Each structure stands twice: as C-alpha cells, then as structure tokens.
Amino acid sequence: MITGSSGLLGSEILLLSGGKRLFRENGKVEISEEGGTLIHCAARVGGVKANTEFVADFYDENVRLNMDIMEKCRLKRIKLVSILSTCVYPDAPYVSYPLTEEQLHMGPPHSSNFGYAYAKRMLDVQSRAYRQQHGCNFITVIPNNLYGINDNYDLELGHVVPALIRKFHEAKMRRDKEVIVWGSGRPVREFTFARDAAKIILWLVDHYDGPEPVNVGNTHQVSIFELASLISEIFEFEGKITFDASRPEGQYQKPSSNSKLRNLGWHDEYTPLRQGLTETILHFQKVYPLVRGVTI
Ligand code: GDP
C-alpha cells in the first residue's frame, strides 16, 4: 500500500511495486487491509519559499496526517515505512557533517522550514515509541533532494530542479537571453533520482526492521551554480545565468552519510546526476505543458 502515489517518490514506488494506492478523504486515509506494508509518501511538501510562507500549514497538515496513518497501522498490524528528508536534520552549528542518523534531534532545524522539519521529526519519535510500547514494525527513511519524472513544476512552490528545468525550457521557447536563479548559487545540495530512492525503500521493506532512521540519498554534492550550469548545458541554452540574491537562499549545506545503508547491504550505484536530469528533461519536453504545477 502506498500513500502519496501521485507524487514524485510515491509514483515511482507505485510503478516499481504495483502496490495499492491509498487516498485521503476529509483528511483521513481509509485502510481496509490487515497486515502487509504501507509506504507513507503523502505529505505537504514544497521548496524553500513555500516552507517559509506556509510554515504553520506544513506543521499542521503533516502532523495530523501522520497521526492518522500511524494509529491505523498499529491497529491493523501493518509494517509502516515513513519518509523524512535531510532538511529536517539540525542545521549548523549543532551537527557535524556528513549528517548521520543519530544526529536527527541534536539541535533545531534551519529556520526556513522548522514547521515541516518538526512535523517530520515526529514520525521518528512516534515510530520509535510505537515500536517500543506496541511492538510495531515501523521504520523511517531519510532521502535528500529528490528529483525525477513526476515532480511539481510550480515556480514559486516547487524545488530547485523542477523550477530550473521549467525556467530553461520556457526561456528557450521564448528565446530569452537570461535565466534567473534564486540566491547566490553557492549553497550545496545532494540530488537523488526519485527512482533510485524508490528502489532502496522497497529493498528496505524486506531488509530492515529497526528503530533508527536510514539515510538513503546519493551523497554526491553539487552547488546550485553547478546544477544550473548542467541543466543549461543539457538544454543547450545559449543565454546567461543570473543569480538573484533577493530570492530565498535556504540552508548552505546538508551533506548526508549513507554508510548505514551500505552496511545493511545496499551496494547499487546511484544514477549519475547528468543521466537522471537528461531523462527527466526529455520527459518534461515531451509532456509540457501537461505537467504538475504548469497546467495540471
Ligand atoms: P531546499 O533544499 O529545501 O533548500 O529546497 P529547494 O530545492 O527549494 O532549494 C535549494 C536551493 O536552490 C536553495 O539554495 C535555493 O536558493 C536554490 N534555488 C535556485 N533557484 C531556485 C528556484 O528557482 N527555485 C527553488 N525552489 N530554489 C532555487
């Protein structure tokens, strides 16, 4: 079973697993099965701007949704896999890099997304508590910045990869001479192709049963400047890239360690960024403007 199966990660998990889609009605998810596994991808998510502007909504909606799912999985003896994100880790100077799982609660998250971060951290707290008191097989996984086919291309609410893909695509169509990228270009991120994360999460369903979260992202680091240059190159965009320091800059970095995942036995390579971006861009060009955040 999968919640959030129309989203970036959930849709890849659905494709790979052929699982059953669960939907929310009036804020609640109806679960008829007993036993089995539920991969809980549904969440209120967004990029750096949306997280700051709607900080209370991000906290509220996620906590309510997660409470509902956890209690139902407890009652129906379902294995629950919950998804966090590296942006919910404490920010500098409270952590040492790369981020390891035991540092999750060692300080406050970055101010730009504290509502989302605390709501997601509660997935870890509640999963551990239910495991300890009720013997629930609840696990949590922590991807980093995901990108891929079924992303949200809304320019104000979405993440950096879909926003830049759309900006370069539309700039080429309009024959614009420049593309505006938010911030200084200096922040560094790790980008994971959503299909890779989906494969790892499905593998963990069969290979992991423990209280600590597991980082699952590609640990290759790229600056926003390098990302924008790479996307520009794939599009063969000939104009210039301008950085707008008046737009949100976000956290400087959040590099993660995936050694726990490696020690559990996952040894596959991640899709290289250029390859994942090229596939995503080719798909985007084919379906544009019928993409989430543009006309649907
Ligand atoms: P974050 O990883 O949670 O901060 O989320 P984002 O994917 O929204 O932003 C990552 C980085 O990309 C930040 O440093 C932004 O300043 C930068 N960025 C550059 N251009 C854009 C853009 O058009 N949209 C977004 N969302 N971020 C951008």
Short mmCIF file of N, CA and C and ligand atoms in Angstrom, two decimals, residues 46-51 85-87 110 112-113 144-146 154-164 167 180-189 191 224 227-228 243-244 247-252 254, ligand 1:
data_model
loop_
_atom_site.label_atom_id
_atom_site.label_comp_id
_atom_site.label_asym_id
_atom_site.label_seq_id
_atom_site.Cartn_x
_atom_site.Cartn_y
_atom_site.Cartn_z
N GLY A 46 7.19 21.13 -0.14
CA GLY A 46 7.42 22.27 -1.01
C GLY A 46 8.85 22.73 -0.93
N GLY A 47 9.21 23.68 -1.76
CA GLY A 47 10.56 24.22 -1.78
C GLY A 47 10.77 25.24 -0.67
N VAL A 48 11.90 25.88 -0.73
CA VAL A 48 12.34 26.77 0.34
C VAL A 48 11.34 27.91 0.59
N LYS A 49 10.72 28.43 -0.45
CA LYS A 49 9.81 29.57 -0.28
C LYS A 49 8.49 29.13 0.36
N ALA A 50 7.92 28.03 -0.17
CA ALA A 50 6.64 27.53 0.35
C ALA A 50 6.77 27.13 1.82
N ASN A 51 7.88 26.50 2.17
CA ASN A 51 8.11 26.05 3.54
C ASN A 51 8.11 27.20 4.53
N SER A 85 13.32 13.67 5.48
CA SER A 85 14.14 14.37 4.48
C SER A 85 15.35 14.93 5.20
N THR A 86 16.48 15.07 4.50
CA THR A 86 17.67 15.60 5.19
C THR A 86 17.45 17.04 5.66
N CYS A 87 16.44 17.74 5.11
CA CYS A 87 16.23 19.13 5.57
C CYS A 87 15.61 19.16 6.96
N HIS A 110 16.88 24.20 10.35
CA HIS A 110 17.06 25.52 9.75
C HIS A 110 15.74 26.31 9.86
N SER A 112 14.23 28.19 7.94
CA SER A 112 13.38 28.32 6.74
C SER A 112 12.31 27.23 6.68
N ASN A 113 12.45 26.14 7.43
CA ASN A 113 11.46 25.07 7.29
C ASN A 113 11.18 24.36 8.63
N ASN A 144 17.43 12.71 0.47
CA ASN A 144 17.80 14.13 0.41
C ASN A 144 17.00 14.80 -0.70
N ASN A 145 17.59 15.70 -1.50
CA ASN A 145 16.78 16.40 -2.51
C ASN A 145 16.44 15.45 -3.66
N LEU A 146 15.19 15.10 -3.77
CA LEU A 146 14.76 14.17 -4.83
C LEU A 146 14.37 14.96 -6.07
N ASP A 154 5.74 23.94 -10.27
CA ASP A 154 5.30 25.28 -9.88
C ASP A 154 6.53 26.12 -9.49
N LEU A 155 6.65 27.30 -10.10
CA LEU A 155 7.90 28.07 -9.91
C LEU A 155 8.05 28.64 -8.51
N GLU A 156 6.94 28.94 -7.84
CA GLU A 156 7.05 29.52 -6.51
C GLU A 156 7.10 28.46 -5.42
N LEU A 157 6.37 27.35 -5.63
CA LEU A 157 6.23 26.36 -4.55
C LEU A 157 7.17 25.18 -4.66
N GLY A 158 7.70 24.92 -5.85
CA GLY A 158 8.46 23.69 -6.07
C GLY A 158 9.92 23.80 -5.65
N HIS A 159 10.65 22.69 -5.86
CA HIS A 159 12.07 22.62 -5.53
C HIS A 159 12.93 23.11 -6.69
N VAL A 160 14.23 23.16 -6.43
CA VAL A 160 15.12 23.81 -7.39
C VAL A 160 15.21 23.08 -8.73
N VAL A 161 15.30 21.74 -8.74
CA VAL A 161 15.49 21.05 -10.03
C VAL A 161 14.28 21.28 -10.96
N PRO A 162 13.04 20.99 -10.50
CA PRO A 162 11.93 21.23 -11.43
C PRO A 162 11.81 22.70 -11.82
N ALA A 163 12.08 23.61 -10.87
CA ALA A 163 11.97 25.05 -11.19
C ALA A 163 12.96 25.41 -12.29
N LEU A 164 14.19 24.92 -12.19
CA LEU A 164 15.20 25.29 -13.20
C LEU A 164 14.89 24.62 -14.55
N LYS A 167 12.28 26.75 -16.04
CA LYS A 167 12.80 28.08 -16.43
C LYS A 167 13.62 28.00 -17.72
N ILE A 180 16.88 33.47 -14.56
CA ILE A 180 17.14 33.93 -13.19
C ILE A 180 17.12 32.73 -12.23
N VAL A 181 18.19 32.59 -11.47
CA VAL A 181 18.30 31.53 -10.47
C VAL A 181 18.33 32.18 -9.09
N TRP A 182 17.60 31.61 -8.13
CA TRP A 182 17.50 32.22 -6.79
C TRP A 182 18.81 32.10 -6.01
N GLY A 183 19.04 33.11 -5.18
CA GLY A 183 20.15 33.06 -4.21
C GLY A 183 21.49 33.32 -4.88
N SER A 184 22.55 32.93 -4.18
CA SER A 184 23.91 33.23 -4.66
C SER A 184 24.48 32.15 -5.57
N GLY A 185 23.85 30.97 -5.57
CA GLY A 185 24.40 29.84 -6.33
C GLY A 185 25.40 29.04 -5.52
N ARG A 186 25.78 29.54 -4.33
CA ARG A 186 26.80 28.86 -3.54
C ARG A 186 26.30 27.68 -2.72
N PRO A 187 25.00 27.68 -2.27
CA PRO A 187 24.57 26.52 -1.47
C PRO A 187 24.81 25.21 -2.21
N VAL A 188 25.04 24.18 -1.42
CA VAL A 188 25.40 22.87 -1.96
C VAL A 188 24.30 21.87 -1.59
N ARG A 189 23.95 21.02 -2.51
CA ARG A 189 22.91 20.01 -2.26
C ARG A 189 23.33 18.66 -2.81
N PHE A 191 21.55 15.52 -4.80
CA PHE A 191 20.32 15.23 -5.55
C PHE A 191 20.22 13.74 -5.84
N ILE A 224 24.52 24.93 -6.35
CA ILE A 224 23.39 25.37 -7.19
C ILE A 224 23.95 25.98 -8.48
N LEU A 227 24.63 23.02 -10.66
CA LEU A 227 23.36 22.43 -11.11
C LEU A 227 22.78 23.26 -12.25
N ALA A 228 22.73 24.59 -12.06
CA ALA A 228 22.15 25.46 -13.09
C ALA A 228 22.97 25.36 -14.38
N PHE A 243 22.17 35.23 -11.02
CA PHE A 243 21.78 34.86 -9.66
C PHE A 243 21.13 36.05 -8.98
N ASP A 244 19.94 35.82 -8.39
CA ASP A 244 19.18 36.90 -7.77
C ASP A 244 19.23 36.73 -6.25
N ARG A 247 16.18 36.62 -3.75
CA ARG A 247 15.29 35.46 -3.60
C ARG A 247 15.87 34.49 -2.56
N PRO A 248 15.03 33.56 -2.02
CA PRO A 248 15.49 32.73 -0.90
C PRO A 248 16.75 31.92 -1.22
N GLU A 249 17.65 31.91 -0.24
CA GLU A 249 18.94 31.23 -0.38
C GLU A 249 18.90 29.84 0.26
N GLY A 250 18.09 29.69 1.31
CA GLY A 250 17.99 28.40 2.00
C GLY A 250 19.23 28.08 2.81
N GLN A 251 19.29 26.82 3.26
CA GLN A 251 20.41 26.34 4.06
C GLN A 251 21.67 26.31 3.20
N TYR A 252 22.85 26.48 3.80
CA TYR A 252 24.06 26.44 2.99
C TYR A 252 24.34 25.00 2.51
N LYS A 254 23.71 20.45 3.55
CA LYS A 254 23.19 19.39 4.42
C LYS A 254 23.69 18.03 3.92
P1 GDP B 1 15.91 23.11 -0.04
O1 GDP B 1 16.95 22.11 -0.45
O2 GDP B 1 14.98 22.58 1.00
O3 GDP B 1 16.53 24.42 0.36
O4 GDP B 1 14.92 23.39 -1.26
P2 GDP B 1 14.96 23.99 -2.73
O5 GDP B 1 15.09 22.87 -3.70
O6 GDP B 1 13.73 24.84 -2.86
O7 GDP B 1 16.21 24.98 -2.84
C1 GDP B 1 17.52 24.55 -2.94
C2 GDP B 1 18.44 25.67 -3.32
O8 GDP B 1 18.20 26.05 -4.68
C3 GDP B 1 18.35 26.96 -2.49
O9 GDP B 1 19.68 27.38 -2.22
C4 GDP B 1 17.69 27.96 -3.46
O10 GDP B 1 18.14 29.28 -3.23
C5 GDP B 1 18.22 27.46 -4.80
N1 GDP B 1 17.40 27.85 -5.97
C6 GDP B 1 17.88 28.50 -7.07
N2 GDP B 1 16.90 28.76 -7.94
C7 GDP B 1 15.76 28.23 -7.40
C8 GDP B 1 14.41 28.18 -7.86
O11 GDP B 1 14.04 28.67 -8.93
N3 GDP B 1 13.51 27.55 -7.04
C9 GDP B 1 13.88 26.99 -5.85
N4 GDP B 1 12.95 26.36 -5.10
N5 GDP B 1 15.16 27.04 -5.39
C10 GDP B 1 16.09 27.65 -6.15
#
